[in-house]
Short mmCIF file of N, CA, C and O in Angstrom, two decimals:
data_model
loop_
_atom_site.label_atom_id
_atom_site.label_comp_id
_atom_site.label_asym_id
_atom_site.label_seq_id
_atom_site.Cartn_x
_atom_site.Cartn_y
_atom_site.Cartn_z
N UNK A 1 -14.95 15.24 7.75
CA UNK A 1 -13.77 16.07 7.84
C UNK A 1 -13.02 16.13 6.51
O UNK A 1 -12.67 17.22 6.06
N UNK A 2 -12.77 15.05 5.91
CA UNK A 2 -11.79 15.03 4.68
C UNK A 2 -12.66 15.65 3.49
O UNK A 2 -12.24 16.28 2.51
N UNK A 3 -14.11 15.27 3.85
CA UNK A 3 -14.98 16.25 2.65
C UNK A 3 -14.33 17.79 2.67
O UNK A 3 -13.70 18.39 1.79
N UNK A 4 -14.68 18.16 3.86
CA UNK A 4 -14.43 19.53 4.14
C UNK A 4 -13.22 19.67 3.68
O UNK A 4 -13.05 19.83 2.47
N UNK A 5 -12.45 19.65 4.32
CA UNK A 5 -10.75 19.75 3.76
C UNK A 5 -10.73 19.70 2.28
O UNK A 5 -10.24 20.71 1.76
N UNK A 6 -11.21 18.61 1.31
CA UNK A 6 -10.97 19.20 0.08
C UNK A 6 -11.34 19.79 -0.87
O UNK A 6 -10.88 19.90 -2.01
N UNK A 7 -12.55 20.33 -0.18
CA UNK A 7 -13.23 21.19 -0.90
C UNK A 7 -12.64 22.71 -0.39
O UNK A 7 -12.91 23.64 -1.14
N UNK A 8 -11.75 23.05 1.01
CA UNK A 8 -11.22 23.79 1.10
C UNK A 8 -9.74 23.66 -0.01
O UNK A 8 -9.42 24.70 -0.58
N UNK A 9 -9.20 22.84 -0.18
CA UNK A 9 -7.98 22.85 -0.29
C UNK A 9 -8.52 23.12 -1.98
O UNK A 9 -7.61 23.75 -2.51
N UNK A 10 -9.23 22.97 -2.64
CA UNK A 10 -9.56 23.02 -3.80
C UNK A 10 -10.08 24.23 -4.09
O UNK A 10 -9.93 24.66 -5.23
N UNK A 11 -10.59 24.81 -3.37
CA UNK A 11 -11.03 26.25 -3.17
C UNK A 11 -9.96 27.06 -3.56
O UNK A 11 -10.21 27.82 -4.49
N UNK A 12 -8.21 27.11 -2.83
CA UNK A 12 -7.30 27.47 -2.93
C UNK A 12 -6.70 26.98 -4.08
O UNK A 12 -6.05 27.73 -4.80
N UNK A 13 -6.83 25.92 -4.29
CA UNK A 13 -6.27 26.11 -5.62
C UNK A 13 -5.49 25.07 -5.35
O UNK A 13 -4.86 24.80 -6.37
N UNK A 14 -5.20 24.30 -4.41
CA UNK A 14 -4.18 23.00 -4.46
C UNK A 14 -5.13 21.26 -4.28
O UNK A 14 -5.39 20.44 -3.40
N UNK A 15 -5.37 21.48 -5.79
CA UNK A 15 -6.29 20.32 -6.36
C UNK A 15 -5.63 19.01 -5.69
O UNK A 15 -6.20 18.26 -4.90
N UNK A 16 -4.41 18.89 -6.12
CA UNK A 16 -3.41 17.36 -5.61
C UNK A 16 -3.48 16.91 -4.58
O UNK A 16 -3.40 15.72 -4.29
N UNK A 17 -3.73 18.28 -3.48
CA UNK A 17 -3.82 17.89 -2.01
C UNK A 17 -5.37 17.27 -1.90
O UNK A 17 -5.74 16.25 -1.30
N UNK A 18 -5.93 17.98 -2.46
CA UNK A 18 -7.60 18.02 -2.27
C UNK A 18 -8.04 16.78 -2.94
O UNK A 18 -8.95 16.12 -2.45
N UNK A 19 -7.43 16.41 -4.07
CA UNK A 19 -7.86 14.95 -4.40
C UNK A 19 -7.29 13.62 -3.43
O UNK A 19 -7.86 12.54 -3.27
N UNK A 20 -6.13 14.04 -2.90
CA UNK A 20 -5.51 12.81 -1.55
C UNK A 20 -7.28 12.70 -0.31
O UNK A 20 -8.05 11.86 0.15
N UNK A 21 -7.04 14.23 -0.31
CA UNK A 21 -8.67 14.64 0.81
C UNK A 21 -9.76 13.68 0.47
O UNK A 21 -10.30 12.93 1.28
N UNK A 22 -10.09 13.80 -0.96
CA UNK A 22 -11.22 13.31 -1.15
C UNK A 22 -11.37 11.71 -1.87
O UNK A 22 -12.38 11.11 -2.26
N UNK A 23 -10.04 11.35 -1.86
CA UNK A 23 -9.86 9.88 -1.74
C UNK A 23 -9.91 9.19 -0.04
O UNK A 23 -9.87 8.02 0.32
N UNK A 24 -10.05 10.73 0.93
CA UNK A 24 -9.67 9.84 2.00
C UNK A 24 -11.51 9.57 2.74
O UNK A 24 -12.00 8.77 3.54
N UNK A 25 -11.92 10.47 2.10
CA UNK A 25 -13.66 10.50 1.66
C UNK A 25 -14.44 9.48 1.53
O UNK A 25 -15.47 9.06 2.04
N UNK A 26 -13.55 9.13 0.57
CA UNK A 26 -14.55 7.73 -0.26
C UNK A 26 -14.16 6.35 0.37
O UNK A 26 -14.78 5.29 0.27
N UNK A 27 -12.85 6.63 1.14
CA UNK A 27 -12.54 5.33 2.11
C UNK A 27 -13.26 5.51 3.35
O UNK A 27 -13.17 4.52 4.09
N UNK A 28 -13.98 6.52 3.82
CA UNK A 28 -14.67 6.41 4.95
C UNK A 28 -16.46 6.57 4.31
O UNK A 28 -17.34 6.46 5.17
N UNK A 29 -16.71 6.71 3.43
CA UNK A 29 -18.22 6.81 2.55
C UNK A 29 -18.03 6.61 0.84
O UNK A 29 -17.87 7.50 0.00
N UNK A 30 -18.13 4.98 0.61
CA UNK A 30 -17.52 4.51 -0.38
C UNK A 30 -18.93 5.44 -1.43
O UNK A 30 -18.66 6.03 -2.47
N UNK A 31 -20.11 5.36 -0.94
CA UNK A 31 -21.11 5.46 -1.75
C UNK A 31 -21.44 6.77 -2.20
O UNK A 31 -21.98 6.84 -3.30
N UNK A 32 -21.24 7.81 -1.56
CA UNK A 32 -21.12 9.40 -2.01
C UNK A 32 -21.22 9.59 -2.81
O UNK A 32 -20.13 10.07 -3.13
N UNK A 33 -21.99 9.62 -3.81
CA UNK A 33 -21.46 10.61 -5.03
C UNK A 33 -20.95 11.85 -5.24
O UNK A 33 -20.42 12.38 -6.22
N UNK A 34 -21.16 12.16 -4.27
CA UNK A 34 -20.51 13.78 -4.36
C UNK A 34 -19.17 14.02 -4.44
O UNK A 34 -18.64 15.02 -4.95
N UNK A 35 -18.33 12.57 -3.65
CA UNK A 35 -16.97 12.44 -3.03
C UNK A 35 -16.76 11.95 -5.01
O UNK A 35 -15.85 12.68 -5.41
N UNK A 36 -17.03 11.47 -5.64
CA UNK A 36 -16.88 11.19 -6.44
C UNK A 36 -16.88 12.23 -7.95
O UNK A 36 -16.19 12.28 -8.96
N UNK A 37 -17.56 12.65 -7.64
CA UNK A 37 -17.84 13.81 -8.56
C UNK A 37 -16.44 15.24 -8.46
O UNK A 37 -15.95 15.76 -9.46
N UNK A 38 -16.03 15.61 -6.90
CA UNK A 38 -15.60 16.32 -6.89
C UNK A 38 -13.93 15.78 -7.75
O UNK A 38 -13.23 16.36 -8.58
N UNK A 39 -13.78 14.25 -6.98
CA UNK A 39 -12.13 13.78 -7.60
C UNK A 39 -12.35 13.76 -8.86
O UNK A 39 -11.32 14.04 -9.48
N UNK A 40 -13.51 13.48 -9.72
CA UNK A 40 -13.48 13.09 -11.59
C UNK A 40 -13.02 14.85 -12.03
O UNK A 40 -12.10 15.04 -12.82
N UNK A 41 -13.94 16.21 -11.30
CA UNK A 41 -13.60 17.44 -11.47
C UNK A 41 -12.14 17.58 -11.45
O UNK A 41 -11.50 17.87 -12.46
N UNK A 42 -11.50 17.34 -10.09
CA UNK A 42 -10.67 17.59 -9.69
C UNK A 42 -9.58 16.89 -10.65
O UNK A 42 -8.66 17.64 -10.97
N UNK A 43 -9.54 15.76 -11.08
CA UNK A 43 -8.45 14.98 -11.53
C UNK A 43 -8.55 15.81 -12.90
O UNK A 43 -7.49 15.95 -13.51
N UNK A 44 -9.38 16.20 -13.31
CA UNK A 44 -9.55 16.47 -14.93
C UNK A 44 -9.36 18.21 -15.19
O UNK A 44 -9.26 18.61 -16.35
N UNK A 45 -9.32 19.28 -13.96
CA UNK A 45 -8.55 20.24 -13.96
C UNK A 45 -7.12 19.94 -13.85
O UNK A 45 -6.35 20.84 -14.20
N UNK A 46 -6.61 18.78 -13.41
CA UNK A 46 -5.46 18.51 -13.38
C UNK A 46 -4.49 18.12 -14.50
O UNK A 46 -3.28 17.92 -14.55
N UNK A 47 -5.66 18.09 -15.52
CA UNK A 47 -5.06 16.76 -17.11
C UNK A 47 -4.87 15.60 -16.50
O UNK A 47 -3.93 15.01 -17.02
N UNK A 48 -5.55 14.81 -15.31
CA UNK A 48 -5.24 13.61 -14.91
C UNK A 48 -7.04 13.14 -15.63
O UNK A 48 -8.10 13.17 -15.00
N UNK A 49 -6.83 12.72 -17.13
CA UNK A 49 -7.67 12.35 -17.35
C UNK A 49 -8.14 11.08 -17.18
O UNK A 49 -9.30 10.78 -16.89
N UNK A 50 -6.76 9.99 -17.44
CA UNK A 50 -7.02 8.56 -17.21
C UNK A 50 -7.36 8.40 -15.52
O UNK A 50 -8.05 7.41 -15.26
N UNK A 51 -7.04 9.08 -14.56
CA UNK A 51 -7.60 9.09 -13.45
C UNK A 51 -8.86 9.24 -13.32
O UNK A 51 -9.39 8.19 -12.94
N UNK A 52 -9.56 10.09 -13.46
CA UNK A 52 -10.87 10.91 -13.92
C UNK A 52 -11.69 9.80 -13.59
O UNK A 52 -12.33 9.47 -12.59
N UNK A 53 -11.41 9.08 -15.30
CA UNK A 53 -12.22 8.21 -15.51
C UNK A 53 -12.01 6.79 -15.11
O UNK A 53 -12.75 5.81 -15.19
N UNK A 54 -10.90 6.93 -14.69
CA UNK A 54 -10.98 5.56 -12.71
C UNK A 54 -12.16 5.59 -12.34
O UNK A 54 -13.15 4.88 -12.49
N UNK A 55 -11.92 6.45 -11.87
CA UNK A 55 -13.06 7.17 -10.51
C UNK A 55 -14.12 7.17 -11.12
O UNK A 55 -15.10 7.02 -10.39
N UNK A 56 -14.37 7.30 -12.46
CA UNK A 56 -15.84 7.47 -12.64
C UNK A 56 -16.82 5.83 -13.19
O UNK A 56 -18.02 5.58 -13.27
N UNK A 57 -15.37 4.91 -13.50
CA UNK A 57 -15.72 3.81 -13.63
C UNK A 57 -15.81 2.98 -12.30
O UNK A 57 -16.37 1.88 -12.31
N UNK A 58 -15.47 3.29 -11.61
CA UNK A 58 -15.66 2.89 -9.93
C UNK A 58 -17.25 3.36 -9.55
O UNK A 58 -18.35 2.84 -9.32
N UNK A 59 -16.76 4.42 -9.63
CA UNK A 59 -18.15 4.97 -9.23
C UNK A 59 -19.43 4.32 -9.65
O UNK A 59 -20.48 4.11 -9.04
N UNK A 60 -18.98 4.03 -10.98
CA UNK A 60 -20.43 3.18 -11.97
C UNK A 60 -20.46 1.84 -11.40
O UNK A 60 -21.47 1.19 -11.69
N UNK A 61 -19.74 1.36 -10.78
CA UNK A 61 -19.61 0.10 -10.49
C UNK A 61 -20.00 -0.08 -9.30
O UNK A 61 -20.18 -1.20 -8.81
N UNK A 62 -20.16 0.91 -8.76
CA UNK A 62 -20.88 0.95 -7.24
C UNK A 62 -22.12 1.48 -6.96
O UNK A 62 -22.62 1.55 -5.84
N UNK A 63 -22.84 2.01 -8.47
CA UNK A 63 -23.99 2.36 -8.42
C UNK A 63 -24.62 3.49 -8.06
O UNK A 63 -25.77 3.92 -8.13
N UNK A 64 -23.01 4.06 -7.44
CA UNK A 64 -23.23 5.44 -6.78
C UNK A 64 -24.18 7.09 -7.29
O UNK A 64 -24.57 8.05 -6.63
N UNK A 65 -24.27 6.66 -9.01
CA UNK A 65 -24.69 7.75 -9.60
C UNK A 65 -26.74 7.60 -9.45
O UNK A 65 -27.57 8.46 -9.75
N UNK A 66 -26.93 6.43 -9.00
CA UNK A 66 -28.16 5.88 -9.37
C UNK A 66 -29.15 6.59 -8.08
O UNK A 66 -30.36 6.35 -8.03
#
């Protein structure tokens, strides 16, 4: 469900909401990469760069890209 939702809400154009969405993603499917990929996009249309690369150092740390 929260996949869906923020890939809708991102669709529209309200990234902020859609990254809450797809943080709520990765708390119910830590391993996704996809859930991961969309928040590093998402945070970095935002200029939330130091976020970005949270998420993408998490991500590496979970092996998720592998």
């Amino acid at each position: 469900y929260c996949n869906r939702m923020g890939k809708a809400l991102a669709k529209e154009g309200l990234h902020l909401v859609a990254i809450a969405a797809f943080e709520e993603a990765i708390a119910e499917d830590p391993l996704n990469p996809f859930y991961y990929l969309s928040l590093i996009e998402l945070c970095a249309a935002e200029g939330l760069d130091e976020k970005a690369r949270e998420f993408y150092a998490k991500a590496q740390s979970l092996n998720v890209f592998s």
